[in-house]
């Protein structure tokens, strides 16, 4: 079938779009209009009761949670990480879920801090979250050029797409906050990873489709999408 990717520009759906494009899988997109709060509509909630983006419609029904989608695509089509019986499978799984459950989860708190704490404490919480994210990136920087520790150094895949997006967002969001805490140059292995991902054909498709500019990962600029809104 042709998959249906429910997306919004510069949201976590871009990670899944990179994976689909990289593997040459047939899909079409369905915009989730965040400006109109379409993620809260009854129709979208039937696909994902949590109202989060992305959703990928598949023969097994709608899938949500970015890591789950990536893992399903890899196990169904291959080419995004080690196969279930491959030696690097354990490392792939632990870092995929580390990115999802630890690092990405910190970003949700950083972007929507007001949902977690009173207005008087937003700045302090964001500062603390930024320190935790920076520590996470420092850990990942020691791994990202080691094939034994980070599956994908010889062939880009799910881990690289996920991490590149998190690094991009560190430079851009939240827009109402000083992001001086983050500099990609502090993480040379992660900078090299972003450079490699930027050179891929799948990234060129993403740049056009979501208006991400010429250097979406190494020197990100706010998106200028042809449709929809990032926030």
Tab-separated table of C-alpha atoms in Angstrom:
chain	number	residue	atom	x	y	z
A	1	UNK	CA	0.000	0.000	0.000
A	2	UNK	CA	0.906	3.648	-0.128
A	3	UNK	CA	1.519	4.772	3.432
A	4	UNK	CA	-0.115	7.956	4.699
A	5	UNK	CA	2.069	10.187	6.853
A	6	UNK	CA	0.108	12.675	8.942
A	7	UNK	CA	2.571	15.490	9.440
A	8	UNK	CA	3.219	19.101	10.330
A	9	UNK	CA	6.305	20.988	9.122
A	10	UNK	CA	9.364	20.723	11.374
A	11	UNK	CA	7.589	18.364	13.764
A	12	UNK	CA	8.655	14.826	14.663
A	13	UNK	CA	7.023	13.684	11.425
A	14	UNK	CA	10.116	14.958	9.595
A	15	UNK	CA	12.061	12.031	11.109
A	16	UNK	CA	9.615	9.547	9.625
A	17	UNK	CA	9.596	11.391	6.286
A	18	UNK	CA	13.385	11.083	6.129
A	19	UNK	CA	13.109	7.352	6.784
A	20	UNK	CA	10.411	6.836	4.149
A	21	UNK	CA	12.322	8.827	1.550
A	22	UNK	CA	15.643	7.178	2.378
A	23	UNK	CA	14.129	3.735	1.829
A	24	UNK	CA	12.174	4.808	-1.261
A	25	UNK	CA	8.882	3.650	0.227
A	26	UNK	CA	5.574	4.758	-1.325
A	27	UNK	CA	3.725	7.299	0.791
A	28	UNK	CA	1.625	10.414	0.653
A	29	UNK	CA	1.290	13.140	3.241
A	30	UNK	CA	-1.744	14.518	5.043
A	31	UNK	CA	-1.205	17.893	6.695
A	32	UNK	CA	-2.169	18.257	10.334
A	33	UNK	CA	-2.952	21.973	10.526
A	34	UNK	CA	-1.524	22.972	13.885
A	35	UNK	CA	-2.669	26.572	13.472
A	36	UNK	CA	-6.258	25.236	13.460
A	37	UNK	CA	-5.485	22.706	16.241
A	38	UNK	CA	-6.303	19.864	13.844
A	39	UNK	CA	-4.377	17.509	16.118
A	40	UNK	CA	-7.230	17.915	18.608
A	41	UNK	CA	-9.971	17.090	16.106
A	42	UNK	CA	-12.119	14.004	16.543
A	43	UNK	CA	-10.885	12.640	13.201
A	44	UNK	CA	-7.227	12.896	14.186
A	45	UNK	CA	-7.849	11.585	17.689
A	46	UNK	CA	-9.293	8.452	16.136
A	47	UNK	CA	-5.862	7.890	14.590
A	48	UNK	CA	-3.894	8.916	17.677
A	49	UNK	CA	-5.888	9.380	20.879
A	50	UNK	CA	-2.985	11.385	22.319
A	51	UNK	CA	-3.258	14.024	19.588
A	52	UNK	CA	0.473	13.966	18.845
A	53	UNK	CA	2.253	14.127	15.484
A	54	UNK	CA	3.131	11.964	13.541
A	55	UNK	CA	0.795	9.144	12.616
A	56	UNK	CA	1.638	6.670	9.864
A	57	UNK	CA	-1.261	4.743	8.363
A	58	UNK	CA	-0.180	1.181	7.523
A	59	UNK	CA	-1.814	-2.168	6.635
A	60	UNK	CA	-1.683	-2.921	10.378
A	61	UNK	CA	-3.577	0.253	11.219
A	62	UNK	CA	-2.380	3.707	12.287
A	63	UNK	CA	0.962	3.793	14.077
A	64	UNK	CA	2.042	6.582	16.400
A	65	UNK	CA	5.107	7.294	18.551
A	66	UNK	CA	8.132	8.141	16.427
A	67	UNK	CA	10.362	5.341	17.700
A	68	UNK	CA	7.616	2.751	17.188
A	69	UNK	CA	7.105	3.878	13.591
A	70	UNK	CA	10.842	3.768	12.866
A	71	UNK	CA	11.217	0.325	14.413
A	72	UNK	CA	8.191	-1.007	12.497
A	73	UNK	CA	9.520	0.364	9.206
A	74	UNK	CA	12.933	-1.144	9.831
A	75	UNK	CA	11.536	-4.542	10.736
A	76	UNK	CA	9.142	-4.460	7.791
A	77	UNK	CA	11.446	-3.113	5.076
A	78	UNK	CA	14.984	-3.110	6.491
A	79	UNK	CA	17.633	-0.510	5.821
A	80	UNK	CA	17.085	1.764	8.819
A	81	UNK	CA	18.972	-0.248	11.422
A	82	UNK	CA	20.156	-3.779	12.202
A	83	UNK	CA	17.824	-6.692	11.515
A	84	UNK	CA	16.382	-8.526	14.538
A	85	UNK	CA	19.107	-11.186	14.492
A	86	UNK	CA	22.024	-8.860	13.633
A	87	UNK	CA	24.863	-8.306	16.147
A	88	UNK	CA	24.160	-4.584	16.486
A	89	UNK	CA	20.452	-5.007	17.237
A	90	UNK	CA	20.810	-4.502	20.987
A	91	UNK	CA	22.741	-1.257	20.592
A	92	UNK	CA	20.221	-0.035	18.019
A	93	UNK	CA	17.267	-0.672	20.311
A	94	UNK	CA	18.770	0.865	23.426
A	95	UNK	CA	19.783	4.088	21.678
A	96	UNK	CA	16.541	4.347	19.706
A	97	UNK	CA	14.557	4.231	22.918
A	98	UNK	CA	17.054	6.464	24.696
A	99	UNK	CA	16.453	9.115	22.034
A	100	UNK	CA	12.697	8.634	22.306
A	101	UNK	CA	12.163	8.147	26.036
A	102	UNK	CA	14.954	10.300	27.455
A	103	UNK	CA	16.202	12.988	25.072
A	104	UNK	CA	13.031	13.648	23.075
A	105	UNK	CA	10.948	13.598	26.255
A	106	UNK	CA	13.065	16.441	27.638
A	107	UNK	CA	12.291	18.483	24.528
A	108	UNK	CA	8.559	18.145	25.051
A	109	UNK	CA	8.957	19.672	28.509
A	110	UNK	CA	11.246	22.380	27.121
A	111	UNK	CA	8.824	23.365	24.357
A	112	UNK	CA	5.676	23.257	26.494
A	113	UNK	CA	7.058	24.227	29.891
A	114	UNK	CA	3.904	26.112	30.854
A	115	UNK	CA	2.015	22.794	30.864
A	116	UNK	CA	4.295	21.405	33.554
A	117	UNK	CA	4.922	24.298	35.934
A	118	UNK	CA	3.674	27.740	36.942
A	119	UNK	CA	4.723	30.819	35.000
A	120	UNK	CA	7.061	32.026	37.752
A	121	UNK	CA	9.210	28.905	37.394
A	122	UNK	CA	9.319	28.466	33.606
A	123	UNK	CA	12.790	29.984	33.165
A	124	UNK	CA	14.326	27.870	35.929
A	125	UNK	CA	12.805	24.670	34.551
A	126	UNK	CA	13.984	25.455	31.032
A	127	UNK	CA	17.518	26.077	32.304
A	128	UNK	CA	17.493	22.713	34.038
A	129	UNK	CA	16.124	20.924	30.990
A	130	UNK	CA	18.751	22.543	28.775
A	131	UNK	CA	21.494	21.232	31.051
A	132	UNK	CA	20.050	17.727	30.866
A	133	UNK	CA	19.787	17.865	27.070
A	134	UNK	CA	23.366	19.133	26.817
A	135	UNK	CA	24.546	16.202	28.932
A	136	UNK	CA	22.630	13.845	26.664
A	137	UNK	CA	24.282	15.315	23.576
A	138	UNK	CA	27.704	15.045	25.219
A	139	UNK	CA	27.057	11.348	25.824
A	140	UNK	CA	25.883	10.819	22.265
A	141	UNK	CA	28.871	12.736	20.881
A	142	UNK	CA	31.204	10.093	22.321
A	143	UNK	CA	29.280	7.365	20.467
A	144	UNK	CA	28.214	8.763	17.122
A	145	UNK	CA	31.472	7.985	15.289
A	146	UNK	CA	31.947	4.512	16.813
A	147	UNK	CA	30.402	1.742	14.666
A	148	UNK	CA	30.411	-0.699	17.561
A	149	UNK	CA	28.437	1.650	19.796
A	150	UNK	CA	26.239	3.522	17.309
A	151	UNK	CA	24.741	1.432	14.486
A	152	UNK	CA	24.560	3.621	11.395
A	153	UNK	CA	28.043	5.113	11.109
A	154	UNK	CA	28.545	3.079	7.921
A	155	UNK	CA	24.980	3.591	6.635
A	156	UNK	CA	22.530	6.281	7.769
A	157	UNK	CA	19.372	5.127	9.448
A	158	UNK	CA	16.752	5.696	12.111
A	159	UNK	CA	19.134	6.769	14.870
A	160	UNK	CA	20.805	9.371	12.677
A	161	UNK	CA	17.528	10.844	11.435
A	162	UNK	CA	16.133	11.055	14.955
A	163	UNK	CA	19.238	12.652	16.448
A	164	UNK	CA	19.637	15.148	13.592
A	165	UNK	CA	16.113	16.428	14.207
A	166	UNK	CA	16.749	16.858	17.946
A	167	UNK	CA	19.909	18.819	17.202
A	168	UNK	CA	18.021	21.011	14.738
A	169	UNK	CA	15.320	21.843	17.252
A	170	UNK	CA	17.911	22.758	19.890
A	171	UNK	CA	19.014	25.644	17.703
A	172	UNK	CA	15.489	26.927	16.979
A	173	UNK	CA	12.979	26.291	19.756
A	174	UNK	CA	11.340	27.523	21.856
A	175	UNK	CA	11.369	30.784	19.956
A	176	UNK	CA	10.652	32.949	23.007
A	177	UNK	CA	13.778	31.815	24.875
A	178	UNK	CA	17.514	32.441	24.663
A	179	UNK	CA	19.101	29.319	23.182
A	180	UNK	CA	22.694	30.342	23.820
A	181	UNK	CA	23.122	27.098	25.777
A	182	UNK	CA	23.400	25.132	22.507
A	183	UNK	CA	26.139	25.187	19.879
A	184	UNK	CA	26.509	22.267	17.483
A	185	UNK	CA	30.233	22.977	17.286
A	186	UNK	CA	30.530	21.774	20.893
A	187	UNK	CA	29.807	18.256	19.615
A	188	UNK	CA	32.186	17.467	16.714
A	189	UNK	CA	30.943	13.915	16.087
A	190	UNK	CA	27.326	15.115	16.051
A	191	UNK	CA	28.278	17.947	13.709
A	192	UNK	CA	29.797	15.401	11.335
A	193	UNK	CA	26.640	13.300	11.587
A	194	UNK	CA	24.492	16.310	10.646
A	195	UNK	CA	26.778	17.061	7.715
A	196	UNK	CA	26.360	13.505	6.415
A	197	UNK	CA	22.580	13.593	6.793
A	198	UNK	CA	22.388	16.973	5.069
A	199	UNK	CA	24.061	15.531	1.967
A	200	UNK	CA	21.477	12.756	1.481
A	201	UNK	CA	18.794	12.868	-1.241
A	202	UNK	CA	16.096	12.290	1.387
A	203	UNK	CA	17.109	15.553	3.060
A	204	UNK	CA	16.765	17.455	-0.208
A	205	UNK	CA	13.168	16.223	-0.433
A	206	UNK	CA	12.553	17.293	3.160
A	207	UNK	CA	13.989	20.748	2.524
A	208	UNK	CA	11.599	21.360	-0.360
A	209	UNK	CA	8.561	19.792	1.279
A	210	UNK	CA	8.873	21.569	4.631
A	211	UNK	CA	10.809	24.732	3.737
A	212	UNK	CA	13.816	23.954	5.934
A	213	UNK	CA	16.440	25.944	4.029
A	214	UNK	CA	19.882	25.035	2.721
A	215	UNK	CA	21.463	23.808	5.968
A	216	UNK	CA	18.606	22.305	7.982
A	217	UNK	CA	20.819	20.467	10.463
A	218	UNK	CA	24.232	22.141	10.567
A	219	UNK	CA	22.959	25.748	10.611
A	220	UNK	CA	19.160	25.651	10.936
A	221	UNK	CA	16.892	28.559	10.137
A	222	UNK	CA	13.186	28.836	11.031
A	223	UNK	CA	11.096	26.894	8.524
A	224	UNK	CA	9.186	28.512	5.693
A	225	UNK	CA	6.882	25.678	4.676
A	226	UNK	CA	4.725	25.716	1.551
A	227	UNK	CA	1.797	24.585	3.704
A	228	UNK	CA	0.993	24.362	7.378
A	229	UNK	CA	2.771	25.646	10.458
A	230	UNK	CA	5.501	24.220	12.670
A	231	UNK	CA	3.791	25.424	15.852
